[in-house]
PDB file of C-alpha atoms in Angstrom:
ATOM      1  CA  MET A  14      32.487 -40.449 -43.995  1.00 48.00           C
ATOM      2  CA  GLU A  15      31.030 -44.032 -43.459  1.00 49.00           C
ATOM      3  CA  LYS A  16      32.827 -43.763 -40.101  1.00 47.00           C
ATOM      4  CA  SER A  17      31.139 -40.935 -38.459  1.00 48.00           C
ATOM      5  CA  ARG A  18      27.813 -42.112 -40.237  1.00 48.00           C
ATOM      6  CA  ASN A  19      28.096 -45.380 -37.964  1.00 49.00           C
ATOM      7  CA  ASN A  20      29.056 -43.486 -35.038  1.00 49.00           C
ATOM      8  CA  SER A  21      25.905 -41.225 -34.980  1.00 46.00           C
ATOM      9  CA  ASN A  22      24.006 -43.537 -35.240  1.00 47.00           C
ATOM     10  CA  ASP A  23      25.305 -45.402 -32.081  1.00 47.00           C
ATOM     11  CA  VAL A  24      25.105 -42.004 -30.500  1.00 42.00           C
ATOM     12  CA  MET A  25      20.785 -42.626 -31.257  1.00 43.00           C
ATOM     13  CA  ALA A  26      20.995 -45.658 -29.381  1.00 40.00           C
ATOM     14  CA  VAL A  27      22.369 -43.811 -26.058  1.00 40.00           C
ATOM     15  CA  THR A  28      19.328 -41.215 -24.330  1.00 41.00           C
ATOM     16  CA  ALA A  29      21.438 -40.053 -21.326  1.00 41.00           C
ATOM     17  CA  VAL A  30      24.132 -38.629 -22.636  1.00 39.00           C
ATOM     18  CA  ASN A  31      24.632 -35.917 -18.784  1.00 40.00           C
ATOM     19  CA  GLU A  32      23.362 -34.670 -16.433  1.00 49.00           C
ATOM     20  CA  SER A  33      21.295 -32.606 -17.822  1.00 64.00           C
ATOM     21  CA  VAL A  34      21.425 -32.897 -21.331  1.00 75.00           C
ATOM     22  CA  VAL A  35      19.503 -36.032 -23.516  1.00 81.00           C
ATOM     23  CA  THR A  36      19.371 -37.487 -27.252  1.00 88.00           C
ATOM     24  CA  SER A  37      16.218 -37.877 -28.633  1.00 89.00           C
ATOM     25  CA  SER A  38      16.075 -40.753 -30.916  1.00 90.00           C
ATOM     26  CA  THR A  39      13.050 -39.499 -32.922  1.00 93.00           C
ATOM     27  CA  ARG A  40      13.906 -35.887 -33.606  1.00 95.00           C
ATOM     28  CA  VAL A  41      16.532 -34.279 -35.399  1.00 95.00           C
ATOM     29  CA  CYS A  42      19.001 -31.324 -35.761  1.00 96.00           C
ATOM     30  CA  ILE A  43      19.528 -29.951 -39.522  1.00 96.00           C
ATOM     31  CA  LYS A  44      21.716 -26.376 -40.444  1.00 96.00           C
ATOM     32  CA  ASN A  45      23.526 -24.167 -42.411  1.00 96.00           C
ATOM     33  CA  LEU A  46      20.115 -24.233 -44.013  1.00 96.00           C
ATOM     34  CA  PRO A  47      19.540 -22.634 -47.276  1.00 95.00           C
ATOM     35  CA  GLN A  48      18.970 -18.722 -46.273  1.00 94.00           C
ATOM     36  CA  LYS A  49      15.385 -18.406 -48.396  1.00 93.00           C
ATOM     37  CA  LEU A  50      13.800 -22.203 -47.344  1.00 94.00           C
ATOM     38  CA  THR A  51      10.955 -22.601 -46.311  1.00 95.00           C
ATOM     39  CA  GLU A  52       9.255 -24.940 -44.374  1.00 95.00           C
ATOM     40  CA  ARG A  53       7.150 -26.890 -46.887  1.00 95.00           C
ATOM     41  CA  GLU A  54      10.407 -26.994 -49.323  1.00 95.00           C
ATOM     42  CA  LEU A  55      12.058 -28.581 -46.227  1.00 95.00           C
ATOM     43  CA  LYS A  56      10.226 -31.645 -45.572  1.00 94.00           C
ATOM     44  CA  GLN A  57       9.712 -31.972 -48.990  1.00 94.00           C
ATOM     45  CA  HIS A  58      13.712 -32.924 -49.742  1.00 95.00           C
ATOM     46  CA  ILE A  59      13.457 -34.944 -46.755  1.00 94.00           C
ATOM     47  CA  ILE A  60      10.600 -37.217 -47.374  1.00 93.00           C
ATOM     48  CA  ASP A  61      13.070 -36.653 -51.811  1.00 92.00           C
ATOM     49  CA  SER A  62      15.453 -37.384 -49.710  1.00 92.00           C
ATOM     50  CA  CYS A  63      15.273 -40.892 -47.572  1.00 90.00           C
ATOM     51  CA  PRO A  64      15.170 -44.448 -50.280  1.00 85.00           C
ATOM     52  CA  SER A  65      12.339 -44.920 -47.732  1.00 85.00           C
ATOM     53  CA  LYS A  66       8.963 -43.407 -47.189  1.00 87.00           C
ATOM     54  CA  VAL A  67       9.421 -41.138 -44.059  1.00 90.00           C
ATOM     55  CA  TYR A  68       6.990 -39.999 -41.660  1.00 91.00           C
ATOM     56  CA  VAL A  69       7.788 -36.303 -40.523  1.00 93.00           C
ATOM     57  CA  ASN A  70       5.238 -35.732 -37.751  1.00 92.00           C
ATOM     58  CA  ASP A  71       7.138 -32.506 -36.575  1.00 93.00           C
ATOM     59  CA  LEU A  72       9.683 -29.661 -38.647  1.00 94.00           C
ATOM     60  CA  LYS A  73      10.149 -25.804 -37.348  1.00 94.00           C
ATOM     61  CA  ILE A  74      13.066 -23.552 -38.653  1.00 95.00           C
ATOM     62  CA  LEU A  75      13.780 -21.552 -35.889  1.00 95.00           C
ATOM     63  CA  MET A  76      13.269 -17.625 -37.170  1.00 94.00           C
ATOM     64  CA  ARG A  77      15.261 -14.542 -35.598  1.00 93.00           C
ATOM     65  CA  ASN A  78      14.023 -11.310 -36.188  1.00 93.00           C
ATOM     66  CA  GLY A  79      11.454 -12.619 -39.489  1.00 91.00           C
ATOM     67  CA  LYS A  80      14.344 -14.515 -40.343  1.00 94.00           C
ATOM     68  CA  SER A  81      15.530 -18.146 -41.135  1.00 94.00           C
ATOM     69  CA  ARG A  82      18.315 -18.789 -38.480  1.00 95.00           C
ATOM     70  CA  ARG A  83      19.276 -21.971 -40.904  1.00 95.00           C
ATOM     71  CA  VAL A  84      18.284 -24.235 -38.451  1.00 96.00           C
ATOM     72  CA  ALA A  85      15.805 -26.194 -38.110  1.00 96.00           C
ATOM     73  CA  PHE A  86      14.166 -29.770 -36.216  1.00 95.00           C
ATOM     74  CA  CYS A  87      12.442 -32.213 -36.989  1.00 95.00           C
ATOM     75  CA  GLY A  88      11.068 -35.301 -35.816  1.00 94.00           C
ATOM     76  CA  PHE A  89      10.003 -38.459 -37.694  1.00 94.00           C
ATOM     77  CA  ALA A  90       7.783 -41.126 -36.105  1.00 91.00           C
ATOM     78  CA  THR A  91       9.758 -43.779 -35.430  1.00 92.00           C
ATOM     79  CA  ALA A  92      14.447 -44.000 -34.223  1.00 92.00           C
ATOM     80  CA  ASP A  93      14.471 -46.060 -37.951  1.00 94.00           C
ATOM     81  CA  MET A  94      13.220 -42.755 -40.035  1.00 94.00           C
ATOM     82  CA  ALA A  95      15.342 -40.412 -38.289  1.00 94.00           C
ATOM     83  CA  SER A  96      18.193 -42.169 -38.686  1.00 94.00           C
ATOM     84  CA  LEU A  97      17.577 -42.336 -41.623  1.00 93.00           C
ATOM     85  CA  CYS A  98      17.586 -39.338 -42.672  1.00 94.00           C
ATOM     86  CA  ILE A  99      20.915 -39.072 -40.445  1.00 94.00           C
ATOM     87  CA  ASP A 100      22.609 -41.444 -43.193  1.00 94.00           C
ATOM     88  CA  ARG A 101      21.026 -39.425 -45.959  1.00 93.00           C
ATOM     89  CA  LEU A 102      20.878 -36.153 -45.722  1.00 94.00           C
ATOM     90  CA  HIS A 103      24.765 -35.549 -43.757  1.00 95.00           C
ATOM     91  CA  GLY A 104      26.860 -33.612 -45.524  1.00 95.00           C
ATOM     92  CA  THR A 105      24.578 -34.076 -48.360  1.00 94.00           C
ATOM     93  CA  TYR A 106      23.488 -30.704 -50.482  1.00 95.00           C
ATOM     94  CA  CYS A 107      20.722 -28.817 -50.869  1.00 93.00           C
ATOM     95  CA  GLY A 108      20.870 -25.056 -53.086  1.00 90.00           C
ATOM     96  CA  MET A 109      24.237 -24.114 -52.990  1.00 92.00           C
ATOM     97  CA  ALA A 110      24.116 -24.787 -47.999  1.00 94.00           C
ATOM     98  CA  LYS A 111      26.148 -28.178 -47.293  1.00 95.00           C
ATOM     99  CA  LEU A 112      23.550 -29.540 -44.824  1.00 95.00           C
ATOM    100  CA  SER A 113      24.601 -30.392 -41.299  1.00 95.00           C
ATOM    101  CA  VAL A 114      22.445 -33.646 -39.827  1.00 95.00           C
ATOM    102  CA  GLU A 115      22.809 -33.991 -36.180  1.00 95.00           C
ATOM    103  CA  ALA A 116      20.572 -36.056 -33.083  1.00 94.00           C
ATOM    104  CA  ALA A 117      19.109 -32.902 -31.383  1.00 92.00           C
ATOM    105  CA  LYS A 118      19.180 -32.904 -28.088  1.00 89.00           C
ATOM    106  CA  LEU A 119      16.719 -32.178 -25.396  1.00 82.00           C
ATOM    107  CA  LYS A 120      17.910 -30.945 -22.509  1.00 75.00           C
ATOM    108  CA  ARG A 121      16.177 -32.359 -19.444  1.00 66.00           C
ATOM    109  CA  ARG A 122      16.247 -31.172 -15.622  1.00 59.00           C
ATOM    110  CA  LYS A 123      18.057 -32.989 -12.789  1.00 56.00           C
ATOM    111  CA  GLU A 124      16.812 -34.872 -10.016  1.00 54.00           C
ATOM    112  CA  ASP A 125      17.848 -31.936  -7.883  1.00 53.00           C
ATOM    113  CA  ASP A 126      15.779 -30.058 -10.043  1.00 57.00           C
ATOM    114  CA  VAL A 127      12.529 -32.463 -10.259  1.00 55.00           C
ATOM    115  CA  GLU A 128      12.249 -32.519  -6.271  1.00 58.00           C
ATOM    116  CA  LYS A 129      13.432 -28.847  -5.763  1.00 61.00           C
ATOM    117  CA  GLU A 130      10.038 -28.205  -9.121  1.00 63.00           C
ATOM    118  CA  LYS A 131       7.657 -30.454  -6.439  1.00 61.00           C
ATOM    119  CA  GLU A 132       8.602 -29.172  -3.720  1.00 64.00           C
ATOM    120  CA  LYS A 133       7.303 -25.718  -5.079  1.00 67.00           C
ATOM    121  CA  GLU A 134       4.026 -27.655  -6.455  1.00 67.00           C
ATOM    122  CA  ASP A 135       3.729 -28.733  -2.422  1.00 65.00           C
ATOM    123  CA  LEU A 136       3.820 -24.964  -1.401  1.00 69.00           C
ATOM    124  CA  ASP A 137       2.179 -23.632  -4.426  1.00 68.00           C
ATOM    125  CA  LYS A 138      -0.770 -26.602  -2.531  1.00 67.00           C
ATOM    126  CA  GLU A 139      -0.860 -25.029   0.389  1.00 69.00           C
ATOM    127  CA  ARG A 140      -1.067 -21.018  -0.493  1.00 71.00           C
ATOM    128  CA  ASP A 141      -4.253 -22.082  -3.490  1.00 68.00           C
ATOM    129  CA  VAL A 142      -5.598 -23.984   0.332  1.00 69.00           C
ATOM    130  CA  LYS A 143      -5.994 -20.631   2.026  1.00 69.00           C
ATOM    131  CA  VAL A 144      -7.069 -18.292  -1.656  1.00 70.00           C
ATOM    132  CA  GLN A 145      -9.237 -20.733  -1.336  1.00 71.00           C
ATOM    133  CA  ASN A 146     -10.682 -20.312   2.841  1.00 74.00           C
ATOM    134  CA  LYS A 147     -11.341 -17.029   2.037  1.00 75.00           C
ATOM    135  CA  ALA A 148     -12.750 -17.458  -0.869  1.00 73.00           C
ATOM    136  CA  ASP A 149     -15.241 -18.937   0.374  1.00 76.00           C
ATOM    137  CA  ILE A 150     -15.142 -16.391   3.367  1.00 80.00           C
ATOM    138  CA  MET A 151     -15.763 -13.419   0.830  1.00 79.00           C
ATOM    139  CA  LYS A 152     -18.694 -15.864  -1.213  1.00 78.00           C
ATOM    140  CA  GLU A 153     -20.702 -16.044   2.040  1.00 79.00           C
ATOM    141  CA  LYS A 154     -20.393 -12.478   3.135  1.00 77.00           C
ATOM    142  CA  LYS A 155     -21.959 -12.082  -0.366  1.00 77.00           C
ATOM    143  CA  LYS A 156     -24.493 -14.482  -0.213  1.00 75.00           C
ATOM    144  CA  ALA A 157     -25.342 -12.626   2.286  1.00 74.00           C
ATOM    145  CA  GLU A 158     -25.503  -9.073   1.093  1.00 74.00           C
ATOM    146  CA  PHE A 159     -27.339 -10.290  -2.085  1.00 70.00           C
ATOM    147  CA  LEU A 160     -30.077 -12.374  -0.152  1.00 71.00           C
ATOM    148  CA  ALA A 161     -30.865  -8.553   2.499  1.00 70.00           C
ATOM    149  CA  ALA A 162     -31.141  -6.893  -0.924  1.00 69.00           C
ATOM    150  CA  MET A 163     -33.855  -9.031  -2.282  1.00 67.00           C
ATOM    151  CA  ALA A 164     -34.955  -9.165   0.195  1.00 65.00           C
ATOM    152  CA  PRO A 165     -39.802  -8.297   1.005  1.00 66.00           C
ATOM    153  CA  ARG A 166     -39.510  -3.394   1.225  1.00 60.00           C
ATOM    154  CA  HIS A 167     -41.386  -4.314   4.738  1.00 59.00           C
ATOM    155  CA  GLN A 168     -38.123  -5.857   5.599  1.00 59.00           C
ATOM    156  CA  MET A 169     -35.455  -4.117   4.572  1.00 57.00           C
ATOM    157  CA  LYS A 170     -34.369  -1.217   7.390  1.00 57.00           C
ATOM    158  CA  MET A 171     -34.184   2.127   5.382  1.00 53.00           C
ATOM    159  CA  TRP A 172     -33.074   4.097   8.950  1.00 53.00           C
ATOM    160  CA  ASP A 173     -30.381   3.560  10.851  1.00 51.00           C
ATOM    161  CA  ASN A 174     -33.331   4.172  13.788  1.00 53.00           C
ATOM    162  CA  ASP A 175     -36.169   1.106  11.972  1.00 55.00           C
ATOM    163  CA  ASP A 176     -35.843  -0.779  14.598  1.00 52.00           C
ATOM    164  CA  ILE A 177     -36.426   1.703  17.475  1.00 49.00           C
ATOM    165  CA  ILE A 178     -39.708   3.137  14.798  1.00 51.00           C
ATOM    166  CA  LYS A 179     -40.644  -0.921  14.649  1.00 52.00           C
ATOM    167  CA  GLU A 180     -40.524  -1.480  19.248  1.00 53.00           C
ATOM    168  CA  THR A 181     -42.788   1.845  19.487  1.00 51.00           C
ATOM    169  CA  ALA A 182     -44.894   1.340  16.573  1.00 51.00           C
ATOM    170  CA  ASN A 183     -48.578   1.050  17.539  1.00 52.00           C
ATOM    171  CA  GLU A 184     -49.976  -3.379  17.728  1.00 51.00           C
ATOM    172  CA  ASN A 185     -52.605  -2.212  15.903  1.00 50.00           C
ATOM    173  CA  ASP A 186     -50.783  -2.206  13.600  1.00 54.00           C
ATOM    174  CA  GLU A 187     -48.667  -4.758  13.289  1.00 52.00           C
ATOM    175  CA  ALA A 188     -52.827  -6.695  13.364  1.00 48.00           C
ATOM    176  CA  SER A 189     -53.914  -5.198  11.122  1.00 51.00           C
ATOM    177  CA  THR A 190     -51.330  -6.947   8.671  1.00 51.00           C
ATOM    178  CA  SER A 191     -53.408  -8.990   6.319  1.00 49.00           C
ATOM    179  CA  SER A 192     -52.356 -12.611   6.742  1.00 48.00           C
ATOM    180  CA  SER A 193     -52.759 -13.846   2.622  1.00 49.00           C
ATOM    181  CA  SER A 194     -50.286 -11.187   1.998  1.00 49.00           C
ATOM    182  CA  SER A 195     -47.863 -12.155   4.779  1.00 51.00           C
ATOM    183  CA  ASP A 196     -48.359 -15.788   3.205  1.00 51.00           C
ATOM    184  CA  GLU A 197     -47.729 -14.509  -0.580  1.00 51.00           C
ATOM    185  CA  ASN A 198     -44.344 -11.927   1.148  1.00 49.00           C
ATOM    186  CA  ASN A 199     -43.221 -15.139   3.163  1.00 51.00           C
ATOM    187  CA  SER A 200     -43.894 -17.798   0.037  1.00 52.00           C
ATOM    188  CA  LEU A 201     -41.744 -14.909  -2.607  1.00 49.00           C
ATOM    189  CA  VAL A 202     -38.769 -14.840  -0.042  1.00 47.00           C
ATOM    190  CA  GLY A 203     -38.924 -19.082   0.438  1.00 54.00           C
ATOM    191  CA  SER A 204     -38.183 -19.620  -3.559  1.00 58.00           C
ATOM    192  CA  GLU A 205     -35.847 -16.788  -3.766  1.00 51.00           C
ATOM    193  CA  ASN A 206     -33.632 -18.369  -1.533  1.00 53.00           C
ATOM    194  CA  ASN A 207     -34.334 -21.732  -2.945  1.00 60.00           C
ATOM    195  CA  ARG A 208     -33.122 -20.051  -6.122  1.00 58.00           C
ATOM    196  CA  VAL A 209     -29.928 -18.694  -4.470  1.00 50.00           C
ATOM    197  CA  GLU A 210     -28.828 -21.068  -2.413  1.00 59.00           C
ATOM    198  CA  GLU A 211     -29.232 -23.239  -5.619  1.00 63.00           C
ATOM    199  CA  SER A 212     -27.281 -20.964  -6.953  1.00 55.00           C
ATOM    200  CA  VAL A 213     -24.721 -21.278  -4.418  1.00 50.00           C
ATOM    201  CA  LYS A 214     -24.713 -25.178  -4.559  1.00 57.00           C
ATOM    202  CA  ASN A 215     -24.230 -25.431  -8.450  1.00 57.00           C
ATOM    203  CA  LEU A 216     -21.223 -22.953  -7.817  1.00 49.00           C
ATOM    204  CA  GLU A 217     -19.847 -24.560  -5.784  1.00 52.00           C
ATOM    205  CA  ASP A 218     -20.401 -28.219  -7.585  1.00 54.00           C
ATOM    206  CA  SER A 219     -17.186 -25.932 -10.239  1.00 51.00           C
ATOM    207  CA  SER A 220     -15.394 -24.812  -8.378  1.00 47.00           C
ATOM    208  CA  SER A 221     -14.722 -28.783  -6.892  1.00 49.00           C
ATOM    209  CA  ASN A 222     -14.086 -29.798  -9.686  1.00 49.00           C
ATOM    210  CA  GLN A 223     -11.537 -27.806 -11.220  1.00 55.00           C
ATOM    211  CA  GLU A 224      -9.810 -29.338  -8.924  1.00 76.00           C
ATOM    212  CA  TYR A 225      -6.411 -31.198  -9.817  1.00 83.00           C
ATOM    213  CA  SER A 226      -6.542 -34.987  -9.559  1.00 87.00           C
ATOM    214  CA  SER A 227      -3.079 -37.060  -8.070  1.00 88.00           C
ATOM    215  CA  THR A 228      -3.802 -40.515 -10.597  1.00 91.00           C
ATOM    216  CA  ARG A 229      -4.528 -38.390 -14.369  1.00 93.00           C
ATOM    217  CA  LEU A 230      -2.237 -36.560 -16.736  1.00 95.00           C
ATOM    218  CA  PHE A 231      -3.072 -34.325 -19.978  1.00 95.00           C
ATOM    219  CA  ILE A 232      -0.650 -35.161 -22.326  1.00 95.00           C
ATOM    220  CA  ARG A 233      -0.581 -31.745 -25.101  1.00 94.00           C
ATOM    221  CA  ASN A 234       1.498 -31.845 -28.085  1.00 93.00           C
ATOM    222  CA  LEU A 235       0.753 -35.492 -29.285  1.00 93.00           C
ATOM    223  CA  PRO A 236       1.457 -36.899 -33.153  1.00 92.00           C
ATOM    224  CA  TYR A 237      -1.326 -37.289 -34.617  1.00 90.00           C
ATOM    225  CA  ASN A 238      -0.564 -40.468 -36.189  1.00 90.00           C
ATOM    226  CA  ALA A 239      -0.458 -41.698 -32.411  1.00 91.00           C
ATOM    227  CA  SER A 240      -1.904 -44.877 -30.917  1.00 91.00           C
ATOM    228  CA  GLU A 241      -3.777 -45.629 -27.726  1.00 93.00           C
ATOM    229  CA  ASP A 242      -1.271 -48.499 -28.264  1.00 93.00           C
ATOM    230  CA  ASP A 243       1.578 -46.354 -28.501  1.00 93.00           C
ATOM    231  CA  ILE A 244       0.421 -44.028 -25.750  1.00 94.00           C
ATOM    232  CA  ARG A 245       0.084 -47.797 -23.039  1.00 94.00           C
ATOM    233  CA  THR A 246       3.143 -48.551 -24.726  1.00 94.00           C
ATOM    234  CA  LEU A 247       5.242 -45.281 -23.544  1.00 93.00           C
ATOM    235  CA  PHE A 248       3.266 -45.605 -19.891  1.00 94.00           C
ATOM    236  CA  GLU A 249       2.715 -48.863 -19.336  1.00 92.00           C
ATOM    237  CA  SER A 250       6.337 -48.857 -17.244  1.00 91.00           C
ATOM    238  CA  TYR A 251       5.187 -46.698 -15.044  1.00 92.00           C
ATOM    239  CA  GLY A 252       2.308 -48.210 -13.108  1.00 91.00           C
ATOM    240  CA  LYS A 253      -0.709 -49.772 -14.079  1.00 92.00           C
ATOM    241  CA  ILE A 254      -2.786 -47.941 -16.925  1.00 94.00           C
ATOM    242  CA  ASN A 255      -6.641 -47.464 -15.720  1.00 93.00           C
ATOM    243  CA  GLU A 256      -7.679 -45.580 -18.639  1.00 93.00           C
ATOM    244  CA  ILE A 257      -6.656 -43.664 -21.285  1.00 94.00           C
ATOM    245  CA  HIS A 258      -9.178 -40.943 -24.024  1.00 93.00           C
ATOM    246  CA  ILE A 259      -7.762 -39.591 -27.129  1.00 93.00           C
ATOM    247  CA  PRO A 260     -10.330 -36.560 -28.052  1.00 92.00           C
ATOM    248  CA  VAL A 261     -11.340 -37.199 -32.108  1.00 90.00           C
ATOM    249  CA  ASP A 262     -12.315 -34.515 -34.835  1.00 89.00           C
ATOM    250  CA  ASP A 263     -15.230 -36.182 -37.403  1.00 88.00           C
ATOM    251  CA  ARG A 264     -12.434 -37.942 -39.429  1.00 86.00           C
ATOM    252  CA  TYR A 265     -11.994 -40.020 -36.062  1.00 85.00           C
ATOM    253  CA  GLN A 266      -8.083 -38.815 -36.032  1.00 87.00           C
ATOM    254  CA  ASN A 267      -6.876 -37.261 -32.767  1.00 90.00           C
ATOM    255  CA  LYS A 268      -6.778 -33.480 -31.909  1.00 91.00           C
ATOM    256  CA  GLY A 269      -3.389 -33.593 -30.447  1.00 92.00           C
ATOM    257  CA  TYR A 270      -4.118 -34.132 -26.914  1.00 94.00           C
ATOM    258  CA  ALA A 271      -4.549 -37.093 -23.584  1.00 94.00           C
ATOM    259  CA  PHE A 272      -5.968 -38.212 -21.611  1.00 95.00           C
ATOM    260  CA  ILE A 273      -4.410 -41.421 -18.669  1.00 95.00           C
ATOM    261  CA  GLU A 274      -5.443 -41.993 -15.494  1.00 94.00           C
ATOM    262  CA  LEU A 275      -2.924 -44.072 -13.559  1.00 93.00           C
ATOM    263  CA  ASP A 276      -3.755 -46.554 -10.660  1.00 91.00           C
ATOM    264  CA  ASN A 277      -1.781 -44.162  -7.569  1.00 91.00           C
ATOM    265  CA  ALA A 278      -0.686 -41.066  -6.967  1.00 90.00           C
ATOM    266  CA  ALA A 279       3.212 -41.779  -6.648  1.00 91.00           C
ATOM    267  CA  ALA A 280       3.093 -43.505 -10.398  1.00 91.00           C
ATOM    268  CA  CYS A 281       1.240 -40.789 -11.441  1.00 91.00           C
ATOM    269  CA  ASN A 282       4.012 -38.283 -10.424  1.00 90.00           C
ATOM    270  CA  ARG A 283       6.579 -40.713 -12.157  1.00 91.00           C
ATOM    271  CA  ALA A 284       5.424 -40.599 -15.453  1.00 92.00           C
ATOM    272  CA  LYS A 285       4.496 -37.143 -15.473  1.00 91.00           C
ATOM    273  CA  TYR A 286       8.451 -35.646 -14.515  1.00 88.00           C
ATOM    274  CA  LYS A 287      10.073 -38.646 -16.828  1.00 89.00           C
ATOM    275  CA  LEU A 288       8.653 -38.249 -20.351  1.00 92.00           C
ATOM    276  CA  ASP A 289       7.099 -34.254 -19.747  1.00 91.00           C
ATOM    277  CA  GLY A 290       9.863 -32.552 -22.093  1.00 88.00           C
ATOM    278  CA  MET A 291      11.032 -35.973 -23.606  1.00 89.00           C
ATOM    279  CA  ASP A 292      10.577 -36.791 -27.408  1.00 90.00           C
ATOM    280  CA  PHE A 293       7.988 -39.785 -28.707  1.00 93.00           C
ATOM    281  CA  MET A 294       7.373 -39.960 -32.099  1.00 93.00           C
ATOM    282  CA  GLY A 295       8.788 -37.647 -33.299  1.00 92.00           C
ATOM    283  CA  ARG A 296       7.601 -34.748 -31.055  1.00 92.00           C
ATOM    284  CA  LEU A 297       8.138 -33.093 -27.717  1.00 92.00           C
ATOM    285  CA  LEU A 298       5.465 -33.895 -24.695  1.00 93.00           C
ATOM    286  CA  HIS A 299       3.894 -31.797 -22.268  1.00 93.00           C
ATOM    287  CA  VAL A 300       2.247 -33.691 -19.591  1.00 94.00           C
ATOM    288  CA  LEU A 301       0.258 -31.857 -17.008  1.00 93.00           C
ATOM    289  CA  PRO A 302      -1.502 -32.810 -14.003  1.00 92.00           C
ATOM    290  CA  ALA A 303      -5.570 -32.520 -15.278  1.00 91.00           C
ATOM    291  CA  ARG A 304      -8.099 -32.498 -13.434  1.00 87.00           C
ATOM    292  CA  ASP A 305     -10.445 -34.693 -12.223  1.00 83.00           C
ATOM    293  CA  ARG A 306     -12.336 -37.011 -14.860  1.00 75.00           C
ATOM    294  CA  PRO A 307     -16.122 -35.250 -15.215  1.00 69.00           C
ATOM    295  CA  SER A 308     -19.259 -38.016 -13.363  1.00 65.00           C
ATOM    296  CA  THR A 309     -22.063 -38.786 -14.729  1.00 55.00           C
ATOM    297  CA  GLU A 310     -24.634 -40.382 -13.576  1.00 44.00           C
ATOM    298  CA  ILE A 311     -23.860 -43.799 -15.293  1.00 41.00           C
ATOM    299  CA  ASP A 312     -20.794 -43.616 -13.028  1.00 48.00           C
ATOM    300  CA  GLN A 313     -23.303 -43.176  -9.654  1.00 45.00           C
ATOM    301  CA  VAL A 314     -25.204 -46.059 -10.476  1.00 41.00           C
TER     302      VAL A 314
END
């Protein structure tokens, strides 16, 4: 038994196993659970079974059709805590069930799959550019229709032969038009055009803000006890870090996500493909492209 436990510790120290399978250092797989065991009860059983204090950052019992599959994944704050859980729980009993505890296996994408996905993203970007150009054309068309609909009544065409009627209209009637009313109409049209132009400009600005940054990443599923130093340690091997932003709640606890800005696009891509889906302090990270950081008046100064 002692030999098998030592072997499990050796496995925990090795990161890469095969081409696409990685052994987690902070997550464990617990099998043969009692059928009625809840996640709260399992968490308490783990804490009670370990002699030293352990921090369980993530725990999930797999379910099928509302029934337990008797398998759970548990994430710890550190690799030592995960190793301690394996040593203390493997081969022990929880109720009448003998537990089997081992390091969790993570399926990772192969390098070829990563390259194919990158090519697919490039094609998607080209397609998005074409769609955006088409959207711009439609936006200009709708803008023209709106301006035509908001024009003063004397400038609107009521019938198809309005142009002919205007050409044959009496010049004296045109001269009798009050200059004051004409100025008033022009001012109304000018103000309406300015309002529409401002609305279109705001729409264009908001659309441009939706573009993704080439150096900024969005990190989801962070442990709530993860600090800025923890994130910096994780990402600093991929390139220079310009900024880390972790939103917090009223209790100054992080909300489970963060933004990080790296020095260049190459470092950003390496970090994204290497860390997306990897375990970090017991949780599986989701690393996604982030939108550009909103500019402020202070930044512009």
